[in-house]
PDB file of C-alpha atoms in Angstrom:
ATOM      1  CA  GLY A  27    -227.738  57.707   3.740  1.00 45.00           C
ATOM      2  CA  THR A  28    -227.047  56.819   0.145  1.00 46.00           C
ATOM      3  CA  LYS A  29    -223.735  55.303  -0.832  1.00 48.00           C
ATOM      4  CA  LYS A  30    -221.401  57.381  -2.964  1.00 48.00           C
ATOM      5  CA  LYS A  31    -220.979  56.231  -6.535  1.00 48.00           C
ATOM      6  CA  ALA A  32    -217.561  54.894  -7.418  1.00 43.00           C
ATOM      7  CA  ALA A  33    -215.305  57.113  -9.500  1.00 55.00           C
ATOM      8  CA  CYS A  34    -215.041  54.245 -12.007  1.00 62.00           C
ATOM      9  CA  PRO A  35    -216.973  50.971 -12.341  1.00 64.00           C
ATOM     10  CA  GLY A  36    -215.606  48.173 -10.188  1.00 76.00           C
ATOM     11  CA  LEU A  37    -213.373  50.396  -8.045  1.00 81.00           C
ATOM     12  CA  GLY A  38    -214.900  49.056  -4.829  1.00 80.00           C
ATOM     13  CA  LEU A  39    -214.315  45.460  -5.933  1.00 83.00           C
ATOM     14  CA  PHE A  40    -210.719  46.321  -6.868  1.00 88.00           C
ATOM     15  CA  TYR A  41    -210.211  47.717  -3.348  1.00 87.00           C
ATOM     16  CA  THR A  42    -211.623  44.447  -1.972  1.00 87.00           C
ATOM     17  CA  VAL A  43    -209.184  42.326  -3.988  1.00 90.00           C
ATOM     18  CA  LEU A  44    -206.298  44.598  -2.943  1.00 92.00           C
ATOM     19  CA  SER A  45    -207.383  44.264   0.694  1.00 89.00           C
ATOM     20  CA  ALA A  46    -207.501  40.470   0.355  1.00 89.00           C
ATOM     21  CA  PHE A  47    -204.007  40.437  -1.144  1.00 93.00           C
ATOM     22  CA  LEU A  48    -202.556  42.590   1.661  1.00 92.00           C
ATOM     23  CA  PHE A  49    -204.148  40.412   4.355  1.00 89.00           C
ATOM     24  CA  SER A  50    -202.820  37.260   2.636  1.00 91.00           C
ATOM     25  CA  VAL A  51    -199.263  38.612   2.380  1.00 93.00           C
ATOM     26  CA  ALA A  52    -199.402  39.573   6.077  1.00 90.00           C
ATOM     27  CA  SER A  53    -200.436  35.991   6.893  1.00 90.00           C
ATOM     28  CA  LEU A  54    -197.551  34.637   4.799  1.00 91.00           C
ATOM     29  CA  LEU A  55    -195.038  36.839   6.647  1.00 91.00           C
ATOM     30  CA  LEU A  56    -196.472  35.579   9.925  1.00 88.00           C
ATOM     31  CA  LYS A  57    -195.639  32.031   8.806  1.00 86.00           C
ATOM     32  CA  LYS A  58    -192.094  33.143   7.973  1.00 85.00           C
ATOM     33  CA  ILE A  59    -191.377  34.687  11.382  1.00 83.00           C
ATOM     34  CA  GLU A  60    -189.342  32.445  13.684  1.00 71.00           C
ATOM     35  CA  ASP A  61    -189.408  32.277  17.491  1.00 74.00           C
ATOM     36  CA  VAL A  62    -191.974  35.052  17.967  1.00 81.00           C
ATOM     37  CA  HIS A  63    -195.237  34.096  19.676  1.00 82.00           C
ATOM     38  CA  SER A  64    -198.524  34.966  17.978  1.00 83.00           C
ATOM     39  CA  VAL A  65    -199.530  37.069  21.011  1.00 87.00           C
ATOM     40  CA  GLU A  66    -196.442  39.258  20.568  1.00 86.00           C
ATOM     41  CA  VAL A  67    -197.222  39.725  16.853  1.00 86.00           C
ATOM     42  CA  SER A  68    -200.769  40.727  17.850  1.00 87.00           C
ATOM     43  CA  ALA A  69    -199.349  43.307  20.285  1.00 88.00           C
ATOM     44  CA  PHE A  70    -197.344  44.937  17.469  1.00 85.00           C
ATOM     45  CA  ARG A  71    -200.468  44.983  15.294  1.00 84.00           C
ATOM     46  CA  CYS A  72    -202.413  46.743  18.065  1.00 88.00           C
ATOM     47  CA  VAL A  73    -199.680  49.395  18.429  1.00 87.00           C
ATOM     48  CA  PHE A  74    -199.893  50.176  14.698  1.00 84.00           C
ATOM     49  CA  GLN A  75    -203.679  50.480  14.900  1.00 83.00           C
ATOM     50  CA  MET A  76    -203.488  52.811  17.908  1.00 87.00           C
ATOM     51  CA  ALA A  77    -200.980  55.035  16.093  1.00 86.00           C
ATOM     52  CA  PHE A  78    -203.312  55.233  13.099  1.00 83.00           C
ATOM     53  CA  VAL A  79    -206.562  55.836  15.004  1.00 84.00           C
ATOM     54  CA  LEU A  80    -205.319  58.345  17.610  1.00 88.00           C
ATOM     55  CA  PRO A  81    -205.078  61.332  15.194  1.00 89.00           C
ATOM     56  CA  GLY A  82    -208.574  60.498  13.905  1.00 84.00           C
ATOM     57  CA  LEU A  83    -210.041  60.523  17.413  1.00 86.00           C
ATOM     58  CA  ILE A  84    -208.466  63.914  18.070  1.00 87.00           C
ATOM     59  CA  TYR A  85    -209.600  65.322  14.717  1.00 84.00           C
ATOM     60  CA  TYR A  86    -213.229  64.155  15.029  1.00 82.00           C
ATOM     61  CA  LYS A  87    -213.349  64.993  18.780  1.00 81.00           C
ATOM     62  CA  THR A  88    -215.002  61.666  19.631  1.00 78.00           C
ATOM     63  CA  GLY A  89    -213.301  61.285  23.012  1.00 79.00           C
ATOM     64  CA  PHE A  90    -211.613  58.080  24.132  1.00 84.00           C
ATOM     65  CA  LEU A  91    -214.434  56.348  26.050  1.00 83.00           C
ATOM     66  CA  GLY A  92    -217.523  56.839  23.913  1.00 77.00           C
ATOM     67  CA  PRO A  93    -221.154  57.355  24.997  1.00 79.00           C
ATOM     68  CA  LYS A  94    -221.903  56.046  28.497  1.00 81.00           C
ATOM     69  CA  GLY A  95    -224.636  53.677  27.362  1.00 78.00           C
ATOM     70  CA  LYS A  96    -222.409  52.132  24.677  1.00 81.00           C
ATOM     71  CA  ARG A  97    -219.182  51.564  26.606  1.00 84.00           C
ATOM     72  CA  ILE A  98    -220.021  48.025  27.662  1.00 88.00           C
ATOM     73  CA  PHE A  99    -220.678  47.095  24.025  1.00 86.00           C
ATOM     74  CA  LEU A 100    -217.430  48.771  22.964  1.00 86.00           C
ATOM     75  CA  PHE A 101    -215.537  46.844  25.637  1.00 90.00           C
ATOM     76  CA  PHE A 102    -216.858  43.481  24.449  1.00 89.00           C
ATOM     77  CA  ARG A 103    -216.266  44.512  20.825  1.00 85.00           C
ATOM     78  CA  GLY A 104    -212.636  45.248  21.714  1.00 87.00           C
ATOM     79  CA  PHE A 105    -212.200  42.092  23.798  1.00 91.00           C
ATOM     80  CA  LEU A 106    -213.762  39.727  21.263  1.00 90.00           C
ATOM     81  CA  GLY A 107    -212.144  41.447  18.278  1.00 86.00           C
ATOM     82  CA  SER A 108    -208.646  41.299  19.752  1.00 86.00           C
ATOM     83  CA  SER A 109    -209.211  37.702  20.886  1.00 90.00           C
ATOM     84  CA  ALA A 110    -210.184  36.806  17.316  1.00 89.00           C
ATOM     85  CA  MET A 111    -206.936  38.350  16.043  1.00 87.00           C
ATOM     86  CA  ILE A 112    -204.722  36.529  18.562  1.00 88.00           C
ATOM     87  CA  LEU A 113    -206.415  33.169  17.941  1.00 91.00           C
ATOM     88  CA  LEU A 114    -206.172  33.612  14.179  1.00 89.00           C
ATOM     89  CA  TYR A 115    -202.462  34.463  14.341  1.00 88.00           C
ATOM     90  CA  TYR A 116    -201.890  31.354  16.457  1.00 89.00           C
ATOM     91  CA  ALA A 117    -203.774  29.241  13.899  1.00 90.00           C
ATOM     92  CA  PHE A 118    -201.634  30.676  11.073  1.00 88.00           C
ATOM     93  CA  GLN A 119    -198.475  29.676  12.921  1.00 86.00           C
ATOM     94  CA  VAL A 120    -199.377  26.031  13.668  1.00 86.00           C
ATOM     95  CA  MET A 121    -201.409  24.914  10.631  1.00 86.00           C
ATOM     96  CA  PRO A 122    -201.282  25.347   6.835  1.00 87.00           C
ATOM     97  CA  LEU A 123    -201.982  28.889   5.653  1.00 87.00           C
ATOM     98  CA  ALA A 124    -204.809  27.859   3.312  1.00 87.00           C
ATOM     99  CA  ASP A 125    -206.520  25.722   5.986  1.00 88.00           C
ATOM    100  CA  ALA A 126    -206.647  28.542   8.549  1.00 89.00           C
ATOM    101  CA  THR A 127    -207.798  31.073   5.922  1.00 88.00           C
ATOM    102  CA  VAL A 128    -210.620  28.827   4.730  1.00 88.00           C
ATOM    103  CA  ILE A 129    -211.965  28.291   8.259  1.00 89.00           C
ATOM    104  CA  THR A 130    -212.129  32.046   8.868  1.00 86.00           C
ATOM    105  CA  PHE A 131    -214.433  32.389   5.870  1.00 81.00           C
ATOM    106  CA  SER A 132    -217.206  30.606   7.713  1.00 82.00           C
ATOM    107  CA  SER A 133    -217.653  33.852   9.677  1.00 81.00           C
ATOM    108  CA  PRO A 134    -220.766  35.075   7.738  1.00 79.00           C
ATOM    109  CA  VAL A 135    -222.551  31.825   8.607  1.00 83.00           C
ATOM    110  CA  PHE A 136    -221.846  32.197  12.318  1.00 86.00           C
ATOM    111  CA  THR A 137    -222.827  35.877  12.113  1.00 83.00           C
ATOM    112  CA  SER A 138    -226.273  34.909  10.771  1.00 83.00           C
ATOM    113  CA  LEU A 139    -226.690  32.332  13.545  1.00 85.00           C
ATOM    114  CA  LEU A 140    -225.657  34.729  16.341  1.00 87.00           C
ATOM    115  CA  ALA A 141    -227.787  37.552  14.884  1.00 84.00           C
ATOM    116  CA  TRP A 142    -230.771  35.187  14.985  1.00 86.00           C
ATOM    117  CA  ILE A 143    -230.077  34.325  18.641  1.00 87.00           C
ATOM    118  CA  PHE A 144    -229.265  37.786  20.005  1.00 86.00           C
ATOM    119  CA  LEU A 145    -230.819  40.266  17.569  1.00 80.00           C
ATOM    120  CA  LYS A 146    -233.887  38.192  16.598  1.00 81.00           C
ATOM    121  CA  GLU A 147    -233.000  38.481  12.900  1.00 78.00           C
ATOM    122  CA  LYS A 148    -234.585  36.055  10.460  1.00 81.00           C
ATOM    123  CA  TYR A 149    -232.905  32.622  10.172  1.00 81.00           C
ATOM    124  CA  SER A 150    -234.285  30.492   7.345  1.00 82.00           C
ATOM    125  CA  LEU A 151    -233.762  26.905   6.195  1.00 88.00           C
ATOM    126  CA  TRP A 152    -231.285  28.268   3.655  1.00 85.00           C
ATOM    127  CA  ASP A 153    -229.230  29.736   6.499  1.00 83.00           C
ATOM    128  CA  LEU A 154    -229.291  26.365   8.261  1.00 88.00           C
ATOM    129  CA  LEU A 155    -228.118  24.659   5.070  1.00 89.00           C
ATOM    130  CA  PHE A 156    -225.249  27.135   4.691  1.00 87.00           C
ATOM    131  CA  THR A 157    -224.279  26.540   8.329  1.00 87.00           C
ATOM    132  CA  LEU A 158    -224.115  22.775   7.729  1.00 89.00           C
ATOM    133  CA  PHE A 159    -222.008  23.377   4.598  1.00 86.00           C
ATOM    134  CA  ALA A 160    -219.562  25.494   6.594  1.00 87.00           C
ATOM    135  CA  LEU A 161    -219.291  22.909   9.374  1.00 88.00           C
ATOM    136  CA  THR A 162    -218.680  20.204   6.760  1.00 90.00           C
ATOM    137  CA  GLY A 163    -215.848  22.285   5.331  1.00 88.00           C
ATOM    138  CA  VAL A 164    -214.287  22.689   8.794  1.00 87.00           C
ATOM    139  CA  VAL A 165    -214.475  18.911   9.384  1.00 88.00           C
ATOM    140  CA  LEU A 166    -212.777  18.230   6.026  1.00 87.00           C
ATOM    141  CA  ILE A 167    -209.950  20.568   7.006  1.00 86.00           C
ATOM    142  CA  ALA A 168    -209.611  19.302  10.595  1.00 81.00           C
ATOM    143  CA  ARG A 169    -209.790  15.642   9.436  1.00 80.00           C
ATOM    144  CA  PRO A 170    -210.419  14.091  12.878  1.00 77.00           C
ATOM    145  CA  PRO A 171    -208.827  10.608  13.144  1.00 71.00           C
ATOM    146  CA  PHE A 172    -212.078   8.922  14.206  1.00 60.00           C
ATOM    147  CA  LEU A 173    -213.476   9.807  10.761  1.00 62.00           C
ATOM    148  CA  PHE A 174    -210.360   9.823   8.564  1.00 68.00           C
ATOM    149  CA  GLY A 175    -208.213   7.190  10.263  1.00 62.00           C
ATOM    150  CA  SER A 176    -205.044   7.495  12.315  1.00 60.00           C
ATOM    151  CA  ARG A 177    -202.833   8.536   9.366  1.00 67.00           C
ATOM    152  CA  VAL A 178    -203.783  12.112   8.595  1.00 67.00           C
ATOM    153  CA  SER A 179    -201.965  13.555   5.562  1.00 65.00           C
ATOM    154  CA  GLY A 180    -201.314  17.116   4.461  1.00 64.00           C
ATOM    155  CA  ILE A 181    -200.746  18.710   7.878  1.00 70.00           C
ATOM    156  CA  GLU A 182    -197.803  20.699   9.220  1.00 67.00           C
ATOM    157  CA  GLY A 183    -196.010  19.134  12.161  1.00 69.00           C
ATOM    158  CA  ASN A 184    -198.025  16.780  14.355  1.00 78.00           C
ATOM    159  CA  TYR A 185    -201.768  16.342  14.406  1.00 81.00           C
ATOM    160  CA  SER A 186    -202.064  17.750  17.945  1.00 84.00           C
ATOM    161  CA  ASP A 187    -200.876  21.178  16.757  1.00 84.00           C
ATOM    162  CA  HIS A 188    -203.139  20.926  13.701  1.00 84.00           C
ATOM    163  CA  LEU A 189    -206.138  20.248  15.945  1.00 87.00           C
ATOM    164  CA  LYS A 190    -205.206  23.129  18.280  1.00 89.00           C
ATOM    165  CA  GLY A 191    -204.903  25.410  15.255  1.00 89.00           C
ATOM    166  CA  THR A 192    -208.309  24.304  13.966  1.00 90.00           C
ATOM    167  CA  ILE A 193    -209.928  24.980  17.345  1.00 92.00           C
ATOM    168  CA  ALA A 194    -208.220  28.388  17.501  1.00 92.00           C
ATOM    169  CA  ALA A 195    -209.369  29.257  13.955  1.00 92.00           C
ATOM    170  CA  VAL A 196    -212.986  28.272  14.725  1.00 92.00           C
ATOM    171  CA  ALA A 197    -212.906  30.223  18.018  1.00 93.00           C
ATOM    172  CA  SER A 198    -211.466  33.209  16.135  1.00 92.00           C
ATOM    173  CA  THR A 199    -214.260  32.970  13.571  1.00 90.00           C
ATOM    174  CA  VAL A 200    -216.970  32.866  16.243  1.00 92.00           C
ATOM    175  CA  SER A 201    -215.363  35.811  18.067  1.00 91.00           C
ATOM    176  CA  ALA A 202    -215.197  37.828  14.828  1.00 86.00           C
ATOM    177  CA  ALA A 203    -218.853  37.028  14.119  1.00 86.00           C
ATOM    178  CA  SER A 204    -219.749  38.165  17.649  1.00 88.00           C
ATOM    179  CA  THR A 205    -218.036  41.526  17.081  1.00 85.00           C
ATOM    180  CA  ILE A 206    -220.131  42.070  13.944  1.00 81.00           C
ATOM    181  CA  VAL A 207    -223.311  41.356  15.919  1.00 84.00           C
ATOM    182  CA  ILE A 208    -222.197  43.855  18.585  1.00 83.00           C
ATOM    183  CA  LEU A 209    -221.466  46.486  15.922  1.00 77.00           C
ATOM    184  CA  ARG A 210    -224.949  45.940  14.477  1.00 77.00           C
ATOM    185  CA  LYS A 211    -226.385  46.412  17.957  1.00 78.00           C
ATOM    186  CA  VAL A 212    -224.457  49.662  18.450  1.00 74.00           C
ATOM    187  CA  GLY A 213    -225.317  50.917  14.968  1.00 69.00           C
ATOM    188  CA  LYS A 214    -224.108  54.345  13.858  1.00 67.00           C
ATOM    189  CA  SER A 215    -224.250  55.870  17.328  1.00 71.00           C
ATOM    190  CA  VAL A 216    -220.503  55.225  17.797  1.00 75.00           C
ATOM    191  CA  HIS A 217    -217.812  56.493  15.424  1.00 75.00           C
ATOM    192  CA  TYR A 218    -215.877  53.855  13.485  1.00 73.00           C
ATOM    193  CA  PHE A 219    -212.513  55.128  14.822  1.00 78.00           C
ATOM    194  CA  LEU A 220    -213.698  54.726  18.408  1.00 84.00           C
ATOM    195  CA  SER A 221    -214.587  51.093  17.723  1.00 80.00           C
ATOM    196  CA  ILE A 222    -211.077  50.406  16.382  1.00 82.00           C
ATOM    197  CA  TRP A 223    -209.575  52.296  19.339  1.00 87.00           C
ATOM    198  CA  TYR A 224    -211.218  49.929  21.848  1.00 87.00           C
ATOM    199  CA  TYR A 225    -210.097  46.985  19.715  1.00 85.00           C
ATOM    200  CA  ALA A 226    -206.462  48.137  19.751  1.00 87.00           C
ATOM    201  CA  VAL A 227    -206.235  49.294  23.392  1.00 91.00           C
ATOM    202  CA  ILE A 228    -207.932  46.256  24.945  1.00 92.00           C
ATOM    203  CA  GLY A 229    -206.001  43.980  22.595  1.00 89.00           C
ATOM    204  CA  LEU A 230    -202.662  45.550  23.560  1.00 91.00           C
ATOM    205  CA  ILE A 231    -203.413  45.313  27.302  1.00 92.00           C
ATOM    206  CA  GLY A 232    -204.493  41.687  26.923  1.00 89.00           C
ATOM    207  CA  CYS A 233    -201.408  40.826  24.883  1.00 89.00           C
ATOM    208  CA  ILE A 234    -199.018  42.425  27.398  1.00 89.00           C
ATOM    209  CA  VAL A 235    -200.624  40.569  30.317  1.00 88.00           C
ATOM    210  CA  ALA A 236    -200.577  37.267  28.415  1.00 86.00           C
ATOM    211  CA  LEU A 237    -196.931  37.694  27.386  1.00 86.00           C
ATOM    212  CA  PHE A 238    -195.807  38.299  30.971  1.00 85.00           C
ATOM    213  CA  VAL A 239    -197.855  35.341  32.261  1.00 85.00           C
ATOM    214  CA  MET A 240    -196.447  33.010  29.573  1.00 81.00           C
ATOM    215  CA  ASN A 241    -192.968  34.608  29.787  1.00 78.00           C
ATOM    216  CA  GLU A 242    -192.909  34.741  25.990  1.00 74.00           C
ATOM    217  CA  TRP A 243    -191.851  38.354  25.424  1.00 74.00           C
ATOM    218  CA  ARG A 244    -188.678  38.600  23.342  1.00 73.00           C
ATOM    219  CA  LEU A 245    -187.390  40.756  20.530  1.00 70.00           C
ATOM    220  CA  PRO A 246    -186.702  38.840  17.314  1.00 68.00           C
ATOM    221  CA  TYR A 247    -183.079  37.696  17.056  1.00 68.00           C
ATOM    222  CA  CYS A 248    -182.542  38.742  13.446  1.00 68.00           C
ATOM    223  CA  GLY A 249    -183.312  41.934  11.575  1.00 76.00           C
ATOM    224  CA  LYS A 250    -185.409  40.065   9.014  1.00 81.00           C
ATOM    225  CA  ASP A 251    -188.026  39.090  11.608  1.00 81.00           C
ATOM    226  CA  ARG A 252    -188.177  42.662  12.917  1.00 83.00           C
ATOM    227  CA  VAL A 253    -188.875  43.905   9.387  1.00 87.00           C
ATOM    228  CA  PHE A 254    -191.567  41.235   9.023  1.00 87.00           C
ATOM    229  CA  LEU A 255    -193.244  42.432  12.244  1.00 86.00           C
ATOM    230  CA  ILE A 256    -193.384  46.007  10.945  1.00 86.00           C
ATOM    231  CA  LEU A 257    -194.686  44.842   7.563  1.00 90.00           C
ATOM    232  CA  ILE A 258    -197.408  42.724   9.197  1.00 88.00           C
ATOM    233  CA  GLY A 259    -198.648  45.800  11.061  1.00 84.00           C
ATOM    234  CA  LEU A 260    -198.570  47.974   7.928  1.00 87.00           C
ATOM    235  CA  LEU A 261    -200.157  45.353   5.662  1.00 89.00           C
ATOM    236  CA  GLY A 262    -202.913  44.594   8.183  1.00 83.00           C
ATOM    237  CA  LEU A 263    -203.658  48.291   8.526  1.00 81.00           C
ATOM    238  CA  GLY A 264    -203.641  48.745   4.745  1.00 85.00           C
ATOM    239  CA  GLY A 265    -205.992  45.802   4.321  1.00 84.00           C
ATOM    240  CA  GLN A 266    -208.450  47.318   6.785  1.00 80.00           C
ATOM    241  CA  ILE A 267    -208.312  50.721   5.081  1.00 79.00           C
ATOM    242  CA  PHE A 268    -208.990  49.343   1.594  1.00 85.00           C
ATOM    243  CA  LEU A 269    -211.764  47.077   2.884  1.00 81.00           C
ATOM    244  CA  THR A 270    -213.410  50.063   4.581  1.00 74.00           C
ATOM    245  CA  LYS A 271    -213.105  52.145   1.379  1.00 78.00           C
ATOM    246  CA  ALA A 272    -214.624  49.275  -0.612  1.00 79.00           C
ATOM    247  CA  LEU A 273    -217.655  49.144   1.685  1.00 68.00           C
ATOM    248  CA  GLN A 274    -218.076  52.912   1.362  1.00 67.00           C
ATOM    249  CA  ILE A 275    -218.514  52.831  -2.425  1.00 75.00           C
ATOM    250  CA  GLU A 276    -219.833  49.318  -3.077  1.00 73.00           C
ATOM    251  CA  LYS A 277    -222.706  47.210  -1.729  1.00 71.00           C
ATOM    252  CA  ALA A 278    -221.850  44.770   1.053  1.00 63.00           C
ATOM    253  CA  GLY A 279    -222.972  41.673  -0.916  1.00 64.00           C
ATOM    254  CA  PRO A 280    -220.502  41.944  -3.830  1.00 73.00           C
ATOM    255  CA  VAL A 281    -217.718  42.893  -1.415  1.00 75.00           C
ATOM    256  CA  ALA A 282    -218.399  39.810   0.752  1.00 72.00           C
ATOM    257  CA  ILE A 283    -218.329  37.570  -2.333  1.00 75.00           C
ATOM    258  CA  MET A 284    -215.139  39.158  -3.695  1.00 80.00           C
ATOM    259  CA  ARG A 285    -213.440  38.698  -0.320  1.00 80.00           C
ATOM    260  CA  THR A 286    -213.270  34.974  -1.107  1.00 79.00           C
ATOM    261  CA  MET A 287    -210.159  35.984  -3.083  1.00 84.00           C
ATOM    262  CA  ASP A 288    -208.449  35.686   0.315  1.00 86.00           C
ATOM    263  CA  VAL A 289    -208.747  31.911  -0.077  1.00 87.00           C
ATOM    264  CA  VAL A 290    -207.338  31.988  -3.632  1.00 88.00           C
ATOM    265  CA  PHE A 291    -204.364  34.105  -2.564  1.00 90.00           C
ATOM    266  CA  ALA A 292    -203.751  31.831   0.447  1.00 90.00           C
ATOM    267  CA  PHE A 293    -203.561  28.746  -1.804  1.00 91.00           C
ATOM    268  CA  ILE A 294    -201.231  30.494  -4.277  1.00 91.00           C
ATOM    269  CA  LEU A 295    -198.874  31.912  -1.617  1.00 90.00           C
ATOM    270  CA  GLN A 296    -198.769  28.597   0.258  1.00 90.00           C
ATOM    271  CA  ILE A 297    -197.707  26.742  -2.897  1.00 89.00           C
ATOM    272  CA  LEU A 298    -195.200  29.354  -4.144  1.00 90.00           C
ATOM    273  CA  PHE A 299    -193.474  30.403  -0.904  1.00 89.00           C
ATOM    274  CA  LEU A 300    -194.123  27.614   1.616  1.00 85.00           C
ATOM    275  CA  ASN A 301    -193.768  24.652  -0.773  1.00 84.00           C
ATOM    276  CA  HIS A 302    -196.856  23.044   0.735  1.00 81.00           C
ATOM    277  CA  LEU A 303    -199.392  21.583  -1.680  1.00 82.00           C
ATOM    278  CA  PRO A 304    -202.941  21.593  -0.266  1.00 82.00           C
ATOM    279  CA  THR A 305    -204.659  18.218  -0.088  1.00 82.00           C
ATOM    280  CA  TRP A 306    -207.905  17.391  -1.852  1.00 84.00           C
ATOM    281  CA  TRP A 307    -209.558  17.400   1.595  1.00 84.00           C
ATOM    282  CA  THR A 308    -208.535  21.051   2.006  1.00 86.00           C
ATOM    283  CA  VAL A 309    -209.784  21.894  -1.499  1.00 89.00           C
ATOM    284  CA  GLY A 310    -213.108  20.181  -0.731  1.00 89.00           C
ATOM    285  CA  GLY A 311    -213.379  22.024   2.584  1.00 88.00           C
ATOM    286  CA  ALA A 312    -212.579  25.316   0.845  1.00 88.00           C
ATOM    287  CA  LEU A 313    -215.332  24.743  -1.723  1.00 89.00           C
ATOM    288  CA  CYS A 314    -217.855  24.012   1.057  1.00 89.00           C
ATOM    289  CA  VAL A 315    -216.927  27.074   3.102  1.00 87.00           C
ATOM    290  CA  VAL A 316    -216.713  29.454   0.118  1.00 85.00           C
ATOM    291  CA  ALA A 317    -220.065  28.207  -1.217  1.00 86.00           C
ATOM    292  CA  SER A 318    -221.569  28.670   2.234  1.00 86.00           C
ATOM    293  CA  SER A 319    -220.238  32.204   2.822  1.00 82.00           C
ATOM    294  CA  SER A 320    -221.033  33.285  -0.757  1.00 83.00           C
ATOM    295  CA  GLY A 321    -224.567  31.901  -0.488  1.00 83.00           C
ATOM    296  CA  THR A 322    -225.109  33.752   2.776  1.00 81.00           C
ATOM    297  CA  ALA A 323    -223.782  36.998   1.269  1.00 77.00           C
ATOM    298  CA  ILE A 324    -225.938  36.664  -1.854  1.00 80.00           C
ATOM    299  CA  ARG A 325    -229.090  36.050   0.193  1.00 78.00           C
ATOM    300  CA  LYS A 326    -228.385  39.087   2.397  1.00 75.00           C
ATOM    301  CA  TRP A 327    -227.650  41.194  -0.674  1.00 73.00           C
ATOM    302  CA  ARG A 328    -230.863  40.180  -2.457  1.00 76.00           C
ATOM    303  CA  HIS A 329    -232.852  40.826   0.714  1.00 74.00           C
ATOM    304  CA  SER A 330    -231.390  44.327   1.055  1.00 72.00           C
ATOM    305  CA  VAL A 331    -232.094  45.092  -2.630  1.00 72.00           C
ATOM    306  CA  LYS A 332    -235.740  43.969  -2.283  1.00 74.00           C
ATOM    307  CA  LYS A 333    -236.104  46.013   0.888  1.00 72.00           C
ATOM    308  CA  ALA A 334    -234.679  49.101  -0.847  1.00 69.00           C
ATOM    309  CA  LYS A 335    -237.075  48.705  -3.792  1.00 72.00           C
ATOM    310  CA  HIS A 336    -240.003  48.261  -1.396  1.00 68.00           C
ATOM    311  CA  ASN A 337    -239.054  51.447   0.447  1.00 68.00           C
ATOM    312  CA  GLU A 338    -238.894  53.339  -2.869  1.00 65.00           C
ATOM    313  CA  ILE A 339    -242.429  52.215  -3.700  1.00 62.00           C
TER     314      ILE A 339
END
């Protein structure tokens, strides 16, 4: 179907910037929460998503399980999507906000690679170059001692936590890319609300099991942290809504490029509220990753435009 025209020029891009800002503020609040495990924060986020999606499922009469032939894909979409969220929240808690945000923006590169492997989509030399750029950016942010020496500057806490956070952020990025590949495989045969429902339900079950195994479940000690938990759920939900609205009225390419504002907001919020100046290594890594993800988005956008013109002819 054709996309609806925006009510005013640039409205979709404005929604994208607003979505990026809400996601960035949610990440900042996550850094400010004390003594609450990332898995518990993820559980609260899943509860908010379930509360939002449930009325939609009832209204559209989609059911709660989905088509029989698609349930296995929905299960893996929910499992990988919730795993990506938990790993990302853990990365936000143990490493600088800007570093974790930058690594997540290598997702389009990994999506292209996985789509080539599993969906047989085209993977050109340009895609390979963008992949190498993204990996270079991740290395600059991780700063392994065997390349950068034993004294690693610009990290929070000890290097062991920084390395764990980097691994978690990369694993989150790969998981998020895998969910996009699964959604492409499913196509439009499954309603969008049903996809989010699986994400929230499987994520909540996984979080509850993990919290009991790790014995990490606890209510925040102060009222401020409880307010932060509620705000994280609301801001994350708001970010998803505005990003979805942006994709409904704007082409995917410009939206993907404008989403790099996440990185800009992360740098600004880290400096203003966390008093942590990013190192030049982080800036260099950010430039590599942003260039890589933007290049991938532009190539996909140009390809879709050429395909649309060819179909018109």
